Structures are given as C-alpha cells and as structure tokens.
Tab-separated table of C-alpha atoms and ligand atoms in Angstrom:
chain	number	residue	atom	x	y	z
A	1022	MET	CA	106.968	24.654	-66.076
A	1023	THR	CA	110.897	25.174	-64.962
A	1024	LEU	CA	113.745	24.224	-66.649
A	1025	ASP	CA	116.354	22.303	-65.158
A	1026	VAL	CA	118.658	23.386	-67.909
A	1027	ASP	CA	118.959	27.188	-68.917
A	1028	LEU	CA	118.607	27.487	-72.580
A	1029	GLU	CA	120.347	30.796	-72.501
A	1030	ALA	CA	123.306	30.111	-71.246
A	1031	GLU	CA	126.687	30.745	-73.316
A	1032	GLN	CA	127.223	27.401	-74.653
A	1033	TYR	CA	123.766	27.551	-76.265
A	1034	GLU	CA	124.375	30.978	-77.759
A	1035	LYS	CA	127.769	29.409	-78.783
A	1036	HIS	CA	125.608	26.638	-81.274
A	1037	ARG	CA	122.902	29.214	-81.940
A	1038	GLU	CA	126.081	31.233	-83.683
A	1039	ALA	CA	127.537	28.445	-85.018
A	1040	GLY	CA	124.198	27.610	-86.493
A	1041	ARG	CA	123.509	30.895	-87.756
A	1042	ILE	CA	126.420	30.908	-89.313
A	1043	LEU	CA	126.828	27.564	-91.135
A	1044	ALA	CA	123.030	28.225	-92.208
A	1045	ARG	CA	124.492	31.283	-94.020
A	1046	VAL	CA	127.344	28.831	-95.657
A	1047	ARG	CA	125.658	26.238	-96.684
A	1048	ASP	CA	123.045	28.367	-98.761
A	1049	GLU	CA	125.887	30.740	-100.390
A	1050	ALA	CA	127.740	27.066	-101.243
A	1051	ALA	CA	124.721	25.317	-102.741
A	1052	GLU	CA	124.602	28.158	-105.267
A	1053	ARG	CA	128.147	27.417	-106.085
A	1054	VAL	CA	127.474	24.069	-107.425
A	1055	GLU	CA	127.159	23.849	-110.912
A	1056	VAL	CA	128.763	21.562	-113.963
A	1057	GLY	CA	132.345	21.910	-114.355
A	1058	ALA	CA	132.494	23.540	-111.047
A	1059	SER	CA	135.958	22.515	-108.755
A	1060	HIS	CA	135.022	20.168	-105.495
A	1061	LEU	CA	138.235	21.427	-103.869
A	1062	GLU	CA	137.342	25.464	-104.859
A	1063	LEU	CA	134.102	24.951	-103.569
A	1064	ALA	CA	135.035	23.460	-100.329
A	1065	GLU	CA	137.921	26.005	-99.424
A	1066	TRP	CA	136.172	28.200	-100.106
A	1067	ALA	CA	132.713	27.336	-97.722
A	1068	GLU	CA	135.556	27.003	-95.006
A	1069	ASN	CA	137.180	29.767	-95.475
A	1070	ARG	CA	133.726	32.060	-95.653
A	1071	ILE	CA	132.847	29.796	-92.227
A	1072	ARG	CA	136.150	31.972	-90.595
A	1073	GLU	CA	135.312	35.033	-92.496
A	1074	LEU	CA	132.187	35.326	-90.809
A	1075	GLY	CA	133.745	34.196	-87.118
A	1076	GLY	CA	133.356	30.296	-86.738
A	1077	GLU	CA	135.546	27.628	-87.574
A	1078	PRO	CA	134.763	24.401	-89.831
A	1079	ALA	CA	134.113	21.785	-87.466
A	1080	PHE	CA	134.711	19.133	-90.414
A	1081	PRO	CA	135.755	19.588	-93.640
A	1082	VAL	CA	133.494	20.206	-95.940
A	1083	ASN	CA	131.960	16.988	-97.353
A	1084	ILE	CA	131.213	16.839	-101.006
A	1085	SER	CA	129.237	13.597	-101.671
A	1086	VAL	CA	128.393	12.215	-105.161
A	1087	ASP	CA	125.892	10.042	-106.350
A	1088	GLU	CA	126.256	6.471	-104.593
A	1089	GLU	CA	128.555	8.739	-101.675
A	1090	ALA	CA	126.830	8.826	-98.560
A	1091	ALA	CA	129.404	10.303	-96.480
A	1092	HIS	CA	132.724	11.347	-95.728
A	1093	ALA	CA	134.075	12.200	-99.103
A	1094	THR	CA	136.483	15.150	-99.246
A	1095	PRO	CA	138.456	16.813	-101.708
A	1096	GLY	CA	142.079	15.693	-101.409
A	1097	ILE	CA	144.968	17.512	-101.433
A	1098	ASP	CA	145.365	19.292	-105.141
A	1099	ASP	CA	142.055	17.701	-106.508
A	1100	GLY	CA	140.842	18.198	-109.694
A	1101	THR	CA	137.730	16.869	-109.253
A	1102	THR	CA	134.592	19.121	-110.946
A	1103	PHE	CA	130.858	18.929	-110.500
A	1104	GLY	CA	128.655	17.015	-113.483
A	1105	GLU	CA	125.065	16.547	-113.430
A	1106	GLU	CA	125.120	14.250	-110.432
A	1107	MET	CA	123.715	14.111	-106.999
A	1108	ILE	CA	125.707	16.306	-104.685
A	1109	ASN	CA	125.161	16.071	-100.838
A	1110	LEU	CA	127.082	19.140	-99.343
A	1111	ASP	CA	127.518	18.049	-95.375
A	1112	ILE	CA	128.799	20.723	-93.660
A	1113	GLY	CA	129.635	21.942	-89.774
A	1114	VAL	CA	130.759	24.930	-87.870
A	1115	HIS	CA	131.817	25.443	-83.827
A	1116	VAL	CA	132.336	28.211	-82.184
A	1117	ASP	CA	134.643	27.741	-78.775
A	1118	GLY	CA	134.408	24.036	-79.541
A	1119	TRP	CA	130.178	24.341	-79.452
A	1120	LEU	CA	128.961	22.749	-83.242
A	1121	ALA	CA	126.225	22.970	-85.588
A	1122	ASP	CA	125.780	20.388	-88.345
A	1123	THR	CA	123.847	20.627	-91.430
A	1124	ALA	CA	123.613	18.886	-94.765
A	1125	VAL	CA	121.673	19.628	-98.119
A	1126	THR	CA	121.554	17.519	-101.787
A	1127	VAL	CA	121.659	20.196	-104.283
A	1128	ASP	CA	120.766	17.867	-107.401
A	1129	LEU	CA	121.576	18.103	-111.048
A	1130	SER	CA	121.204	14.907	-112.044
A	1131	GLY	CA	117.299	15.003	-112.530
A	1132	HIS	CA	116.273	13.166	-109.382
A	1133	ASP	CA	114.587	16.113	-107.485
A	1134	ASP	CA	112.390	13.439	-106.208
A	1135	LEU	CA	114.848	11.087	-104.499
A	1136	ALA	CA	115.840	15.443	-103.112
A	1137	ALA	CA	112.563	15.587	-101.951
A	1138	ALA	CA	112.336	12.158	-99.733
A	1139	SER	CA	115.183	13.285	-97.559
A	1140	ALA	CA	113.504	16.603	-96.932
A	1141	GLU	CA	110.242	16.114	-95.787
A	1142	ALA	CA	111.907	13.241	-94.013
A	1143	LEU	CA	113.246	15.642	-92.025
A	1144	ASP	CA	110.444	18.357	-91.549
A	1145	ALA	CA	108.595	15.392	-90.739
A	1146	ALA	CA	110.638	14.253	-87.776
A	1147	LEU	CA	111.720	17.862	-87.124
A	1148	GLU	CA	107.624	18.163	-86.033
A	1149	LEU	CA	107.969	14.965	-83.680
A	1150	VAL	CA	111.003	16.312	-81.529
A	1151	GLU	CA	110.030	17.444	-77.931
A	1152	PRO	CA	111.640	16.753	-74.727
A	1153	GLY	CA	110.389	12.637	-73.720
A	1154	VAL	CA	110.172	11.594	-77.213
A	1155	GLU	CA	111.532	8.263	-77.970
A	1156	THR	CA	114.457	8.839	-80.801
A	1157	GLY	CA	113.154	5.132	-82.065
A	1158	LYS	CA	109.642	7.589	-82.724
A	1159	ILE	CA	111.916	10.064	-85.177
A	1160	GLY	CA	113.323	7.120	-86.693
A	1161	ALA	CA	110.141	5.610	-87.980
A	1162	GLU	CA	108.446	8.567	-89.572
A	1163	ILE	CA	111.518	9.068	-91.249
A	1164	GLU	CA	111.367	5.901	-92.795
A	1165	SER	CA	107.683	5.895	-93.570
A	1166	VAL	CA	108.253	9.394	-95.569
A	1167	ILE	CA	110.843	8.091	-97.289
A	1168	ASP	CA	108.802	4.686	-98.079
A	1169	GLY	CA	105.906	6.528	-99.308
A	1170	TYR	CA	108.247	8.177	-101.916
A	1171	GLY	CA	108.997	4.581	-102.986
A	1172	TYR	CA	113.113	4.780	-101.736
A	1173	ASN	CA	115.080	2.874	-98.771
A	1174	PRO	CA	116.302	4.842	-95.980
A	1175	VAL	CA	120.501	4.407	-95.692
A	1176	VAL	CA	119.779	2.967	-91.963
A	1177	ASN	CA	123.641	1.960	-91.014
A	1178	LEU	CA	123.929	6.063	-90.650
A	1179	THR	CA	121.924	8.151	-87.981
A	1180	GLY	CA	121.609	11.577	-87.019
A	1181	HIS	CA	123.342	12.023	-83.168
A	1182	GLY	CA	123.962	13.980	-80.755
A	1183	LEU	CA	126.475	17.289	-80.696
A	1184	GLY	CA	129.161	17.268	-77.898
A	1185	HIS	CA	131.805	20.415	-76.875
A	1186	TRP	CA	134.309	19.407	-79.360
A	1187	GLN	CA	132.843	17.025	-80.282
A	1188	GLN	CA	131.404	15.461	-83.622
A	1189	HIS	CA	129.424	12.176	-82.650
A	1190	THR	CA	127.649	12.196	-79.077
A	1191	PRO	CA	124.717	10.029	-78.035
A	1192	PRO	CA	122.219	9.210	-78.801
A	1193	ASN	CA	121.740	7.882	-82.101
A	1194	ILE	CA	118.808	9.226	-83.873
A	1195	PRO	CA	118.098	6.417	-86.522
A	1196	ASN	CA	116.822	6.616	-89.765
A	1197	ARG	CA	114.141	3.628	-89.342
A	1198	ALA	CA	112.409	2.341	-86.549
A	1199	VAL	CA	113.745	0.286	-83.864
A	1200	ALA	CA	112.589	-0.822	-80.898
A	1201	GLN	CA	114.995	-0.296	-78.511
A	1202	SER	CA	115.208	3.667	-77.907
A	1203	ALA	CA	116.686	6.746	-75.895
A	1204	GLU	CA	114.642	9.722	-75.091
A	1205	LEU	CA	115.557	13.628	-75.965
A	1206	SER	CA	115.787	15.752	-73.439
A	1207	ALA	CA	115.455	19.330	-73.022
A	1208	GLY	CA	119.301	21.469	-73.481
A	1209	ASP	CA	120.257	18.589	-75.736
A	1210	VAL	CA	121.594	19.780	-79.043
A	1211	VAL	CA	120.924	17.029	-81.992
A	1212	ALA	CA	121.755	16.350	-85.342
A	1213	ILE	CA	118.679	14.315	-87.859
A	1214	GLU	CA	119.829	13.745	-90.902
A	1215	PRO	CA	118.041	11.144	-93.448
A	1216	PHE	CA	119.271	9.544	-96.074
A	1217	ALA	CA	117.054	8.432	-98.969
A	1218	THR	CA	118.608	6.232	-101.853
A	1219	ASP	CA	117.306	4.328	-104.670
A	1220	GLY	CA	119.567	1.641	-103.674
A	1221	ALA	CA	119.578	-1.615	-100.595
A	1222	GLY	CA	119.852	1.951	-97.988
A	1223	LYS	CA	122.908	-0.164	-96.476
A	1224	VAL	CA	126.050	2.138	-97.047
A	1225	SER	CA	129.902	0.359	-96.840
A	1226	GLU	CA	133.268	1.501	-96.643
A	1227	GLY	CA	135.618	2.410	-99.931
A	1228	SER	CA	138.936	2.737	-100.413
A	1229	ASP	CA	139.019	6.095	-100.504
A	1230	GLU	CA	140.426	8.304	-97.051
A	1231	GLU	CA	140.676	11.612	-96.522
A	1232	ILE	CA	138.833	12.588	-92.929
A	1233	PHE	CA	141.193	11.760	-89.924
A	1234	ALA	CA	140.338	11.942	-86.545
A	1235	LEU	CA	142.701	11.608	-83.456
A	1236	GLU	CA	142.111	8.665	-81.614
A	1237	THR	CA	144.258	8.580	-78.474
A	1238	GLU	CA	147.089	10.372	-76.868
A	1239	GLY	CA	150.035	9.048	-78.287
A	1240	SER	CA	153.692	9.564	-78.852
A	1241	VAL	CA	156.095	9.313	-82.422
A	1242	ARG	CA	159.478	9.450	-82.904
A	1243	ASP	CA	159.267	10.293	-86.688
A	1244	ARG	CA	159.371	14.354	-86.991
A	1245	SER	CA	156.817	14.758	-89.484
A	1246	ALA	CA	154.711	12.376	-87.756
A	1247	ARG	CA	155.072	14.516	-84.210
A	1248	GLN	CA	154.796	18.048	-85.782
A	1249	ALA	CA	151.572	16.552	-87.457
A	1250	LEU	CA	150.334	15.458	-84.459
A	1251	GLU	CA	151.054	18.517	-82.438
A	1252	GLU	CA	149.893	20.463	-84.855
A	1253	ILE	CA	146.065	18.075	-84.958
A	1254	THR	CA	145.957	18.051	-81.124
A	1255	GLU	CA	145.960	21.778	-80.734
A	1256	ARG	CA	143.786	22.772	-84.088
A	1257	PHE	CA	141.059	20.085	-84.375
A	1258	ARG	CA	141.629	18.392	-81.011
A	1259	THR	CA	139.100	15.255	-81.455
A	1260	LEU	CA	137.368	17.164	-84.132
A	1261	PRO	CA	137.770	15.307	-87.627
A	1262	PHE	CA	140.114	17.640	-90.210
A	1263	ALA	CA	141.009	16.599	-93.798
A	1264	THR	CA	144.725	15.967	-95.252
A	1265	ARG	CA	144.783	19.242	-97.297
A	1266	TRP	CA	143.905	21.069	-93.316
A	1267	LEU	CA	147.824	20.477	-92.119
A	1268	GLU	CA	150.211	22.494	-92.772
A	1269	SER	CA	152.837	20.304	-90.992
A	1270	ARG	CA	155.801	18.522	-94.056
A	1271	ARG	CA	154.888	16.120	-96.013
A	1272	PRO	CA	151.358	15.301	-94.079
A	1273	GLU	CA	150.331	12.189	-96.144
A	1274	MET	CA	153.248	10.243	-94.924
A	1275	ALA	CA	153.051	11.901	-91.486
A	1276	LEU	CA	149.075	10.971	-91.349
A	1277	ARG	CA	150.166	6.906	-92.623
A	1278	ARG	CA	152.499	6.734	-89.712
A	1279	LEU	CA	149.988	7.900	-86.948
A	1280	LYS	CA	147.638	5.717	-88.597
A	1281	GLN	CA	149.836	2.808	-88.504
A	1282	GLN	CA	150.149	4.029	-84.334
A	1283	ASP	CA	146.369	4.026	-84.088
A	1284	ILE	CA	146.834	7.775	-82.954
A	1285	VAL	CA	144.542	8.803	-85.919
A	1286	HIS	CA	141.828	7.205	-87.717
A	1287	GLY	CA	140.599	7.793	-90.722
A	1288	TYR	CA	137.105	7.616	-92.401
A	1289	PRO	CA	136.490	6.023	-95.178
A	1290	VAL	CA	134.384	7.731	-97.855
A	1291	LEU	CA	130.847	5.471	-97.305
A	1292	LYS	CA	128.791	4.874	-100.062
A	1293	GLU	CA	125.841	2.708	-101.530
A	1294	GLN	CA	126.186	0.515	-104.839
A	1295	ASP	CA	127.811	1.684	-107.624
A	1296	GLY	CA	124.938	3.242	-110.232
A	1297	ARG	CA	122.652	4.037	-107.014
A	1298	LEU	CA	121.975	7.554	-105.512
A	1299	VAL	CA	121.632	9.005	-102.233
A	1300	SER	CA	120.307	11.855	-100.994
A	1301	GLN	CA	120.514	14.101	-97.780
A	1302	LYS	CA	119.190	16.875	-95.554
A	1303	GLU	CA	120.005	17.547	-92.074
A	1304	HIS	CA	119.895	20.310	-89.524
A	1305	THR	CA	120.747	20.558	-85.602
A	1306	VAL	CA	118.275	20.970	-82.960
A	1307	ILE	CA	118.200	22.461	-79.471
A	1308	ILE	CA	115.314	20.973	-77.400
A	1309	THR	CA	113.419	23.056	-75.452
A	1310	GLU	CA	110.322	22.689	-73.017
A	1311	ASP	CA	108.133	22.523	-75.935
A	1312	GLY	CA	109.442	21.920	-79.153
A	1313	CYS	CA	112.975	22.490	-80.790
A	1314	GLU	CA	114.647	25.241	-81.861
A	1315	VAL	CA	116.527	24.889	-85.248
A	1316	THR	CA	119.549	26.263	-85.062
A	1317	THR	CA	120.875	25.871	-89.305
A	1318	ARG	CA	117.410	27.233	-90.142
A	1319	ARG	CA	117.903	30.838	-91.701
B	1764	CO	CO1	126.024	15.018	-89.049
C-alpha cells in the first residue's frame, strides 16, 4: 500500500519535535504541582522550559482548577497558589508553526477515579484511530468509557485538528456519540482530549479572560494598541497568547481597545457548575497508514 502523504516530510518532523519537547515539559510541570506552589511561577517555568528545549509555546499554559475546564491562565502578577484541588494542565508547543497539544490532570483533591476516567477514555480512543475511522465512533468510545465510571463527558468541548500556526482546525473530535461525522485520513494531525466531570457535562463561559488571539487584520490609532498589535502579529500570528506575554506598554488597555474593534478576540474561562470537578487528558497524534503515532507520549 502506498500513501499519498509523506510522513517523513519536514512538517511531520517538526510536529514530532514539538511533541517530544512537550511530552517532557508536561511531565516536568506536573511534578511541580503541589499545594502552595504558584500558578504564575509554574506557567512561566513551563513556557521558558519549552523555549530552552528549542520550541515555542503554542498557547499560554492552561491551569484549570476544579470546575474550570479550559482557557484559564495566570494573569500579570497573579498570586494564586495550588490547594487540595483537581488541576488540569493543558500545554502546547510549536516548532516553526507545527504544533503539539497535550493535557494531564494532577489530582490533589482525592478523586483519582475521575482523573482515571478521562485518561482511560483517551487510551480507548487512541486504539480506534486509523485512516477511515469516523470521528463519531471515537466520541462514542470516549462517552462509553467515562459513562462506565459513572461520570459525564463534557460534550461541548472537543478534540480538533492542528494546522500550521493554527491551534483549532477541522475535524472536531467529539467527546460523545454523534451521528454526523468526518473520517480521519493518513497524514491528519489531530488532538484528542476527553474531559470527564461529575457535573452535567456542559461548560459555560465565566467572566475571567486572560487568553486572546488575533481575529482579523486591522488598524488602530491608539499608540499602545498599535504597538501591541504589531507585537501580536509578529510573535504569535493567529496563535493564542496571554496578556502577561505582551512586552508592549499598558497591555491590558491595549487589549481592551483591540477587542472593542474586533481585531482580537478573547477566550473566557470555561467552567462546569460550582462545586463540580473536571478532569482532562489529551494527546496529539499523526494518523499513519494503519493506525496512529502519538507525538506527545514519552
Ligand atoms: Co487541544
């Protein structure tokens, strides 16, 4: 059988390199999560470690706690520390715009089985991945494993394709059985990320927002907003970034203006209801001729 894609091509080598760097940083970062440790120090440590190993962060290190599922990252001068909580670390690396994306739960709350539910769902999903598999079948498997633990998958968060300088491209990989679905093909690079919860399984937007991305090109008159826009376009292109990453002056005010003009959009923190917990596990894979290669596994 011949493939119409060359999995030895440079872009795949860069995906693999991003995955190798990321797998290491994820594990090292997870070891640093302990009661009393600082969110901001951990995020900055991991982001710097990525650079030290030859990659760039593909998005700000996400540190989601308890009912938070995604898009939480420390703000400038954030003093938050870890408690006896369920913590999800979601980290991304790119090498020349070719991405890897991974997540793991570090549970300090005593709910091992909830963390195990998303981890086992991911393992089961990865077993199914090969050319021609429908994404809905992967979702059904994820749902069934999490259901077996007595929990719910978060149905309005999905896995996704990874494009060049793009963190979310089609196809979506659902976390439940859905009728209509795309098929995976050899050469696709996708992130699969089951979320399990003891809540209803549907997250909604909170009010905090620390992660942003360029939406469209545009021009602004305000000087600090213009400087920030130049910096964003040059350093991050369309990849997500954190307020604390901006070196330009008065970043918070600049971002407010860029948002008002729809040049930049924010990612509000996504959460389950208060008092509920969310676990998450994620790997990035390259679809091969007869299965998949997990780039973010050590
Ligand atoms: Co992802």
